[in-house]
Amino acid sequence: MKEEEVNRCQMQEWYQKFKSLSFKTRIHELPESFVQYLLDDSGPFLLPVSISNDDAFPNRIHNLEEEDDYQVSEGSGDESEQPSMPPSFPELELEVKESIKSLGGSVFPKLNWSAPKDSAWISTTGSLKCSSFSEIALLIRSSDSLVHDLRHAYDSCSDKNLNKA
């Protein structure tokens, strides 16, 4: 298979032609900073800070300090170690929020080739149905299938190295 053939399989390449046979779709260009966030495996798993205060886990307990059995562990003692700041993608979040609204309030996320089907287990509903940017970020950040698409989509192409020179 050639890179051009792989590219033709991307959703944005075929969607207009098969629009009448597919789900209503909104396609967003992801900023490079968001792609790097998806690929970052070096630190803690942090969801982006939501500008709309949306939460990927809306039913979780937010004030754990009030619980009797909640304890804060003392860390490693290295005071110079600063906690990682969660990323924020306000422009993308606003675009996605508008798309969710225009599509009826919930969406099925996917990148160019794949959906995050391997990360449904982490959603609060056990499905890929998302109603916020935070839920989408959780699913796609948790998906090995999407990391494969981002890092290895062209690995099997016969002309892989020819176009990179």
mmCIF file with all atom_site columns, C-alpha atoms in Angstrom:
data_model
loop_
_atom_site.group_PDB
_atom_site.id
_atom_site.type_symbol
_atom_site.label_atom_id
_atom_site.label_alt_id
_atom_site.label_comp_id
_atom_site.label_asym_id
_atom_site.label_entity_id
_atom_site.label_seq_id
_atom_site.pdbx_PDB_ins_code
_atom_site.Cartn_x
_atom_site.Cartn_y
_atom_site.Cartn_z
_atom_site.occupancy
_atom_site.B_iso_or_equiv
_atom_site.pdbx_formal_charge
_atom_site.auth_seq_id
_atom_site.auth_comp_id
_atom_site.auth_asym_id
_atom_site.auth_atom_id
_atom_site.pdbx_PDB_model_num
ATOM 1   C CA . MET A 1 1   ? 0.000   0.000  0.000  1.00 0.00 ? 1   MET A CA 1
ATOM 2   C CA . LYS A 1 2   ? 1.195   3.528  -0.746 1.00 0.00 ? 2   LYS A CA 1
ATOM 3   C CA . GLU A 1 3   ? 0.906   6.628  1.441  1.00 0.00 ? 3   GLU A CA 1
ATOM 4   C CA . GLU A 1 4   ? -1.506  8.188  -1.043 1.00 0.00 ? 4   GLU A CA 1
ATOM 5   C CA . GLU A 1 5   ? -3.825  5.187  -0.667 1.00 0.00 ? 5   GLU A CA 1
ATOM 6   C CA . VAL A 1 6   ? -3.701  5.421  3.123  1.00 0.00 ? 6   VAL A CA 1
ATOM 7   C CA . ASN A 1 7   ? -4.490  9.127  2.888  1.00 0.00 ? 7   ASN A CA 1
ATOM 8   C CA . ARG A 1 8   ? -7.549  8.445  0.732  1.00 0.00 ? 8   ARG A CA 1
ATOM 9   C CA . CYS A 1 9   ? -8.974  6.346  3.583  1.00 0.00 ? 9   CYS A CA 1
ATOM 10  C CA . GLN A 1 10  ? -9.059  9.327  5.944  1.00 0.00 ? 10  GLN A CA 1
ATOM 11  C CA . MET A 1 11  ? -12.549 10.423 6.840  1.00 0.00 ? 11  MET A CA 1
ATOM 12  C CA . GLN A 1 12  ? -12.097 13.948 5.500  1.00 0.00 ? 12  GLN A CA 1
ATOM 13  C CA . GLU A 1 13  ? -11.193 12.470 2.105  1.00 0.00 ? 13  GLU A CA 1
ATOM 14  C CA . TRP A 1 14  ? -14.312 10.352 1.622  1.00 0.00 ? 14  TRP A CA 1
ATOM 15  C CA . TYR A 1 15  ? -16.967 11.964 3.810  1.00 0.00 ? 15  TYR A CA 1
ATOM 16  C CA . GLN A 1 16  ? -18.332 14.477 1.283  1.00 0.00 ? 16  GLN A CA 1
ATOM 17  C CA . LYS A 1 17  ? -18.815 11.755 -1.322 1.00 0.00 ? 17  LYS A CA 1
ATOM 18  C CA . PHE A 1 18  ? -20.646 9.431  1.087  1.00 0.00 ? 18  PHE A CA 1
ATOM 19  C CA . LYS A 1 19  ? -22.295 12.074 3.267  1.00 0.00 ? 19  LYS A CA 1
ATOM 20  C CA . SER A 1 20  ? -25.808 10.817 2.524  1.00 0.00 ? 20  SER A CA 1
ATOM 21  C CA . LEU A 1 21  ? -24.850 7.332  3.767  1.00 0.00 ? 21  LEU A CA 1
ATOM 22  C CA . SER A 1 22  ? -23.013 8.373  6.917  1.00 0.00 ? 22  SER A CA 1
ATOM 23  C CA . PHE A 1 23  ? -23.603 10.060 10.261 1.00 0.00 ? 23  PHE A CA 1
ATOM 24  C CA . LYS A 1 24  ? -23.765 13.846 10.369 1.00 0.00 ? 24  LYS A CA 1
ATOM 25  C CA . THR A 1 25  ? -20.166 14.844 10.904 1.00 0.00 ? 25  THR A CA 1
ATOM 26  C CA . ARG A 1 26  ? -18.111 17.885 11.819 1.00 0.00 ? 26  ARG A CA 1
ATOM 27  C CA . ILE A 1 27  ? -14.408 17.712 11.053 1.00 0.00 ? 27  ILE A CA 1
ATOM 28  C CA . HIS A 1 28  ? -11.925 19.720 13.106 1.00 0.00 ? 28  HIS A CA 1
ATOM 29  C CA . GLU A 1 29  ? -8.271  20.348 12.374 1.00 0.00 ? 29  GLU A CA 1
ATOM 30  C CA . LEU A 1 30  ? -6.439  19.507 15.581 1.00 0.00 ? 30  LEU A CA 1
ATOM 31  C CA . PRO A 1 31  ? -3.761  21.955 16.696 1.00 0.00 ? 31  PRO A CA 1
ATOM 32  C CA . GLU A 1 32  ? -0.285  20.448 16.926 1.00 0.00 ? 32  GLU A CA 1
ATOM 33  C CA . SER A 1 33  ? -0.266  21.142 20.680 1.00 0.00 ? 33  SER A CA 1
ATOM 34  C CA . PHE A 1 34  ? -3.346  18.931 21.096 1.00 0.00 ? 34  PHE A CA 1
ATOM 35  C CA . VAL A 1 35  ? -1.809  16.151 18.990 1.00 0.00 ? 35  VAL A CA 1
ATOM 36  C CA . GLN A 1 36  ? 1.313   16.324 21.171 1.00 0.00 ? 36  GLN A CA 1
ATOM 37  C CA . TYR A 1 37  ? -0.915  16.138 24.260 1.00 0.00 ? 37  TYR A CA 1
ATOM 38  C CA . LEU A 1 38  ? -2.533  12.977 22.875 1.00 0.00 ? 38  LEU A CA 1
ATOM 39  C CA . LEU A 1 39  ? 0.876   11.415 22.274 1.00 0.00 ? 39  LEU A CA 1
ATOM 40  C CA . ASP A 1 40  ? 2.479   12.491 25.564 1.00 0.00 ? 40  ASP A CA 1
ATOM 41  C CA . ASP A 1 41  ? 3.182   9.485  27.715 1.00 0.00 ? 41  ASP A CA 1
ATOM 42  C CA . SER A 1 42  ? 5.848   11.040 29.932 1.00 0.00 ? 42  SER A CA 1
ATOM 43  C CA . GLY A 1 43  ? 3.913   12.320 32.905 1.00 0.00 ? 43  GLY A CA 1
ATOM 44  C CA . PRO A 1 44  ? 0.650   11.925 34.728 1.00 0.00 ? 44  PRO A CA 1
ATOM 45  C CA . PHE A 1 45  ? -2.557  11.434 32.766 1.00 0.00 ? 45  PHE A CA 1
ATOM 46  C CA . LEU A 1 46  ? -4.152  14.884 32.935 1.00 0.00 ? 46  LEU A CA 1
ATOM 47  C CA . LEU A 1 47  ? -7.355  15.918 31.235 1.00 0.00 ? 47  LEU A CA 1
ATOM 48  C CA . PRO A 1 48  ? -7.407  19.404 29.737 1.00 0.00 ? 48  PRO A CA 1
ATOM 49  C CA . VAL A 1 49  ? -8.785  22.191 31.889 1.00 0.00 ? 49  VAL A CA 1
ATOM 50  C CA . SER A 1 50  ? -12.255 22.963 30.579 1.00 0.00 ? 50  SER A CA 1
ATOM 51  C CA . ILE A 1 51  ? -13.124 26.593 29.975 1.00 0.00 ? 51  ILE A CA 1
ATOM 52  C CA . SER A 1 52  ? -16.790 25.651 30.431 1.00 0.00 ? 52  SER A CA 1
ATOM 53  C CA . ASN A 1 53  ? -16.190 23.635 33.609 1.00 0.00 ? 53  ASN A CA 1
ATOM 54  C CA . ASP A 1 54  ? -17.326 20.473 31.849 1.00 0.00 ? 54  ASP A CA 1
ATOM 55  C CA . ASP A 1 55  ? -16.218 17.292 33.541 1.00 0.00 ? 55  ASP A CA 1
ATOM 56  C CA . ALA A 1 56  ? -15.532 13.941 31.900 1.00 0.00 ? 56  ALA A CA 1
ATOM 57  C CA . PHE A 1 57  ? -16.581 12.340 35.204 1.00 0.00 ? 57  PHE A CA 1
ATOM 58  C CA . PRO A 1 58  ? -19.624 14.394 36.248 1.00 0.00 ? 58  PRO A CA 1
ATOM 59  C CA . ASN A 1 59  ? -20.624 12.059 39.076 1.00 0.00 ? 59  ASN A CA 1
ATOM 60  C CA . ARG A 1 60  ? -17.290 11.898 40.852 1.00 0.00 ? 60  ARG A CA 1
ATOM 61  C CA . ILE A 1 61  ? -16.733 13.278 44.327 1.00 0.00 ? 61  ILE A CA 1
ATOM 62  C CA . HIS A 1 62  ? -14.983 16.639 44.133 1.00 0.00 ? 62  HIS A CA 1
ATOM 63  C CA . ASN A 1 63  ? -14.307 17.342 47.829 1.00 0.00 ? 63  ASN A CA 1
ATOM 64  C CA . LEU A 1 64  ? -12.514 14.252 49.003 1.00 0.00 ? 64  LEU A CA 1
ATOM 65  C CA . GLU A 1 65  ? -11.029 16.123 51.974 1.00 0.00 ? 65  GLU A CA 1
ATOM 66  C CA . GLU A 1 66  ? -14.450 16.016 53.621 1.00 0.00 ? 66  GLU A CA 1
ATOM 67  C CA . GLU A 1 67  ? -14.497 12.218 53.627 1.00 0.00 ? 67  GLU A CA 1
ATOM 68  C CA . ASP A 1 68  ? -13.546 10.532 56.926 1.00 0.00 ? 68  ASP A CA 1
ATOM 69  C CA . ASP A 1 69  ? -11.393 7.876  55.285 1.00 0.00 ? 69  ASP A CA 1
ATOM 70  C CA . TYR A 1 70  ? -9.596  10.220 52.881 1.00 0.00 ? 70  TYR A CA 1
ATOM 71  C CA . GLN A 1 71  ? -5.870  10.634 53.517 1.00 0.00 ? 71  GLN A CA 1
ATOM 72  C CA . VAL A 1 72  ? -3.246  12.651 51.724 1.00 0.00 ? 72  VAL A CA 1
ATOM 73  C CA . SER A 1 73  ? 0.044   10.823 51.391 1.00 0.00 ? 73  SER A CA 1
ATOM 74  C CA . GLU A 1 74  ? 3.262   12.739 51.886 1.00 0.00 ? 74  GLU A CA 1
ATOM 75  C CA . GLY A 1 75  ? 5.126   12.349 48.581 1.00 0.00 ? 75  GLY A CA 1
ATOM 76  C CA . SER A 1 76  ? 8.768   11.610 48.024 1.00 0.00 ? 76  SER A CA 1
ATOM 77  C CA . GLY A 1 77  ? 9.947   14.649 49.968 1.00 0.00 ? 77  GLY A CA 1
ATOM 78  C CA . ASP A 1 78  ? 11.397  16.343 46.890 1.00 0.00 ? 78  ASP A CA 1
ATOM 79  C CA . GLU A 1 79  ? 10.058  19.868 47.296 1.00 0.00 ? 79  GLU A CA 1
ATOM 80  C CA . SER A 1 80  ? 11.499  21.015 43.956 1.00 0.00 ? 80  SER A CA 1
ATOM 81  C CA . GLU A 1 81  ? 9.144   18.699 42.086 1.00 0.00 ? 81  GLU A CA 1
ATOM 82  C CA . GLN A 1 82  ? 6.235   20.800 40.866 1.00 0.00 ? 82  GLN A CA 1
ATOM 83  C CA . PRO A 1 83  ? 2.932   19.148 40.007 1.00 0.00 ? 83  PRO A CA 1
ATOM 84  C CA . SER A 1 84  ? 2.158   19.132 36.300 1.00 0.00 ? 84  SER A CA 1
ATOM 85  C CA . MET A 1 85  ? -0.287  21.746 35.136 1.00 0.00 ? 85  MET A CA 1
ATOM 86  C CA . PRO A 1 86  ? -3.207  20.407 33.132 1.00 0.00 ? 86  PRO A CA 1
ATOM 87  C CA . PRO A 1 87  ? -3.208  21.540 29.505 1.00 0.00 ? 87  PRO A CA 1
ATOM 88  C CA . SER A 1 88  ? -5.880  23.777 28.047 1.00 0.00 ? 88  SER A CA 1
ATOM 89  C CA . PHE A 1 89  ? -7.156  24.034 24.482 1.00 0.00 ? 89  PHE A CA 1
ATOM 90  C CA . PRO A 1 90  ? -9.815  26.780 24.662 1.00 0.00 ? 90  PRO A CA 1
ATOM 91  C CA . GLU A 1 91  ? -10.195 27.422 20.923 1.00 0.00 ? 91  GLU A CA 1
ATOM 92  C CA . LEU A 1 92  ? -10.570 23.739 20.102 1.00 0.00 ? 92  LEU A CA 1
ATOM 93  C CA . GLU A 1 93  ? -12.935 23.250 23.030 1.00 0.00 ? 93  GLU A CA 1
ATOM 94  C CA . LEU A 1 94  ? -15.194 26.060 21.796 1.00 0.00 ? 94  LEU A CA 1
ATOM 95  C CA . GLU A 1 95  ? -15.229 24.644 18.249 1.00 0.00 ? 95  GLU A CA 1
ATOM 96  C CA . VAL A 1 96  ? -16.022 21.141 19.497 1.00 0.00 ? 96  VAL A CA 1
ATOM 97  C CA . LYS A 1 97  ? -18.679 22.430 21.890 1.00 0.00 ? 97  LYS A CA 1
ATOM 98  C CA . GLU A 1 98  ? -20.409 24.205 18.992 1.00 0.00 ? 98  GLU A CA 1
ATOM 99  C CA . SER A 1 99  ? -20.258 21.024 16.896 1.00 0.00 ? 99  SER A CA 1
ATOM 100 C CA . ILE A 1 100 ? -21.745 18.969 19.727 1.00 0.00 ? 100 ILE A CA 1
ATOM 101 C CA . LYS A 1 101 ? -24.583 21.477 20.011 1.00 0.00 ? 101 LYS A CA 1
ATOM 102 C CA . SER A 1 102 ? -25.200 21.496 16.233 1.00 0.00 ? 102 SER A CA 1
ATOM 103 C CA . LEU A 1 103 ? -25.285 17.681 16.179 1.00 0.00 ? 103 LEU A CA 1
ATOM 104 C CA . GLY A 1 104 ? -27.968 17.400 18.838 1.00 0.00 ? 104 GLY A CA 1
ATOM 105 C CA . GLY A 1 105 ? -26.001 17.369 22.089 1.00 0.00 ? 105 GLY A CA 1
ATOM 106 C CA . SER A 1 106 ? -23.967 14.188 21.821 1.00 0.00 ? 106 SER A CA 1
ATOM 107 C CA . VAL A 1 107 ? -21.362 12.855 19.417 1.00 0.00 ? 107 VAL A CA 1
ATOM 108 C CA . PHE A 1 108 ? -19.269 9.826  18.490 1.00 0.00 ? 108 PHE A CA 1
ATOM 109 C CA . PRO A 1 109 ? -15.617 10.927 18.341 1.00 0.00 ? 109 PRO A CA 1
ATOM 110 C CA . LYS A 1 110 ? -13.028 9.677  15.898 1.00 0.00 ? 110 LYS A CA 1
ATOM 111 C CA . LEU A 1 111 ? -9.808  10.820 14.309 1.00 0.00 ? 111 LEU A CA 1
ATOM 112 C CA . ASN A 1 112 ? -8.875  10.491 10.638 1.00 0.00 ? 112 ASN A CA 1
ATOM 113 C CA . TRP A 1 113 ? -9.150  6.703  10.463 1.00 0.00 ? 113 TRP A CA 1
ATOM 114 C CA . SER A 1 114 ? -10.281 5.230  13.765 1.00 0.00 ? 114 SER A CA 1
ATOM 115 C CA . ALA A 1 115 ? -12.641 5.717  16.669 1.00 0.00 ? 115 ALA A CA 1
ATOM 116 C CA . PRO A 1 116 ? -11.434 5.242  20.248 1.00 0.00 ? 116 PRO A CA 1
ATOM 117 C CA . LYS A 1 117 ? -13.297 1.933  20.538 1.00 0.00 ? 117 LYS A CA 1
ATOM 118 C CA . ASP A 1 118 ? -10.634 0.502  22.840 1.00 0.00 ? 118 ASP A CA 1
ATOM 119 C CA . SER A 1 119 ? -11.225 3.210  25.455 1.00 0.00 ? 119 SER A CA 1
ATOM 120 C CA . ALA A 1 120 ? -14.996 2.910  25.979 1.00 0.00 ? 120 ALA A CA 1
ATOM 121 C CA . TRP A 1 121 ? -14.228 1.178  29.285 1.00 0.00 ? 121 TRP A CA 1
ATOM 122 C CA . ILE A 1 122 ? -13.006 4.448  30.803 1.00 0.00 ? 122 ILE A CA 1
ATOM 123 C CA . SER A 1 123 ? -16.108 6.504  30.005 1.00 0.00 ? 123 SER A CA 1
ATOM 124 C CA . THR A 1 124 ? -18.772 6.970  32.657 1.00 0.00 ? 124 THR A CA 1
ATOM 125 C CA . THR A 1 125 ? -21.357 5.350  30.377 1.00 0.00 ? 125 THR A CA 1
ATOM 126 C CA . GLY A 1 126 ? -19.208 2.530  29.002 1.00 0.00 ? 126 GLY A CA 1
ATOM 127 C CA . SER A 1 127 ? -19.901 3.796  25.487 1.00 0.00 ? 127 SER A CA 1
ATOM 128 C CA . LEU A 1 128 ? -18.327 6.198  23.003 1.00 0.00 ? 128 LEU A CA 1
ATOM 129 C CA . LYS A 1 129 ? -21.194 8.685  23.283 1.00 0.00 ? 129 LYS A CA 1
ATOM 130 C CA . CYS A 1 130 ? -19.824 12.067 24.365 1.00 0.00 ? 130 CYS A CA 1
ATOM 131 C CA . SER A 1 131 ? -21.584 15.285 25.285 1.00 0.00 ? 131 SER A CA 1
ATOM 132 C CA . SER A 1 132 ? -18.554 17.416 26.209 1.00 0.00 ? 132 SER A CA 1
ATOM 133 C CA . PHE A 1 133 ? -15.032 18.194 25.061 1.00 0.00 ? 133 PHE A CA 1
ATOM 134 C CA . SER A 1 134 ? -13.728 16.688 28.314 1.00 0.00 ? 134 SER A CA 1
ATOM 135 C CA . GLU A 1 135 ? -15.367 13.339 27.553 1.00 0.00 ? 135 GLU A CA 1
ATOM 136 C CA . ILE A 1 136 ? -13.924 13.365 24.038 1.00 0.00 ? 136 ILE A CA 1
ATOM 137 C CA . ALA A 1 137 ? -10.448 14.222 25.343 1.00 0.00 ? 137 ALA A CA 1
ATOM 138 C CA . LEU A 1 138 ? -10.689 11.389 27.883 1.00 0.00 ? 138 LEU A CA 1
ATOM 139 C CA . LEU A 1 139 ? -11.604 8.815  25.235 1.00 0.00 ? 139 LEU A CA 1
ATOM 140 C CA . ILE A 1 140 ? -9.116  9.810  22.583 1.00 0.00 ? 140 ILE A CA 1
ATOM 141 C CA . ARG A 1 141 ? -6.265  10.341 25.077 1.00 0.00 ? 141 ARG A CA 1
ATOM 142 C CA . SER A 1 142 ? -6.930  6.822  26.442 1.00 0.00 ? 142 SER A CA 1
ATOM 143 C CA . SER A 1 143 ? -7.028  5.079  23.070 1.00 0.00 ? 143 SER A CA 1
ATOM 144 C CA . ASP A 1 144 ? -4.135  2.965  21.836 1.00 0.00 ? 144 ASP A CA 1
ATOM 145 C CA . SER A 1 145 ? -5.897  2.702  18.449 1.00 0.00 ? 145 SER A CA 1
ATOM 146 C CA . LEU A 1 146 ? -5.698  6.446  17.959 1.00 0.00 ? 146 LEU A CA 1
ATOM 147 C CA . VAL A 1 147 ? -2.083  6.619  19.126 1.00 0.00 ? 147 VAL A CA 1
ATOM 148 C CA . HIS A 1 148 ? -1.354  3.988  16.473 1.00 0.00 ? 148 HIS A CA 1
ATOM 149 C CA . ASP A 1 149 ? -3.061  6.165  13.852 1.00 0.00 ? 149 ASP A CA 1
ATOM 150 C CA . LEU A 1 150 ? -1.028  9.199  14.905 1.00 0.00 ? 150 LEU A CA 1
ATOM 151 C CA . ARG A 1 151 ? 2.339   7.454  15.148 1.00 0.00 ? 151 ARG A CA 1
ATOM 152 C CA . HIS A 1 152 ? 2.222   4.430  12.848 1.00 0.00 ? 152 HIS A CA 1
ATOM 153 C CA . ALA A 1 153 ? -0.394  4.991  10.133 1.00 0.00 ? 153 ALA A CA 1
ATOM 154 C CA . TYR A 1 154 ? 2.219   4.844  7.372  1.00 0.00 ? 154 TYR A CA 1
ATOM 155 C CA . ASP A 1 155 ? 4.507   2.143  8.774  1.00 0.00 ? 155 ASP A CA 1
ATOM 156 C CA . SER A 1 156 ? 3.422   -0.489 6.223  1.00 0.00 ? 156 SER A CA 1
ATOM 157 C CA . CYS A 1 157 ? 3.554   1.803  3.202  1.00 0.00 ? 157 CYS A CA 1
ATOM 158 C CA . SER A 1 158 ? 5.905   0.709  0.438  1.00 0.00 ? 158 SER A CA 1
ATOM 159 C CA . ASP A 1 159 ? 6.847   4.336  -0.273 1.00 0.00 ? 159 ASP A CA 1
ATOM 160 C CA . LYS A 1 160 ? 7.132   5.382  3.382  1.00 0.00 ? 160 LYS A CA 1
ATOM 161 C CA . ASN A 1 161 ? 10.711  6.643  3.241  1.00 0.00 ? 161 ASN A CA 1
ATOM 162 C CA . LEU A 1 162 ? 10.591  7.962  -0.326 1.00 0.00 ? 162 LEU A CA 1
ATOM 163 C CA . ASN A 1 163 ? 8.306   10.899 0.505  1.00 0.00 ? 163 ASN A CA 1
ATOM 164 C CA . LYS A 1 164 ? 10.153  11.872 3.692  1.00 0.00 ? 164 LYS A CA 1
ATOM 165 C CA . ALA A 1 165 ? 13.418  12.867 1.977  1.00 0.00 ? 165 ALA A CA 1
#
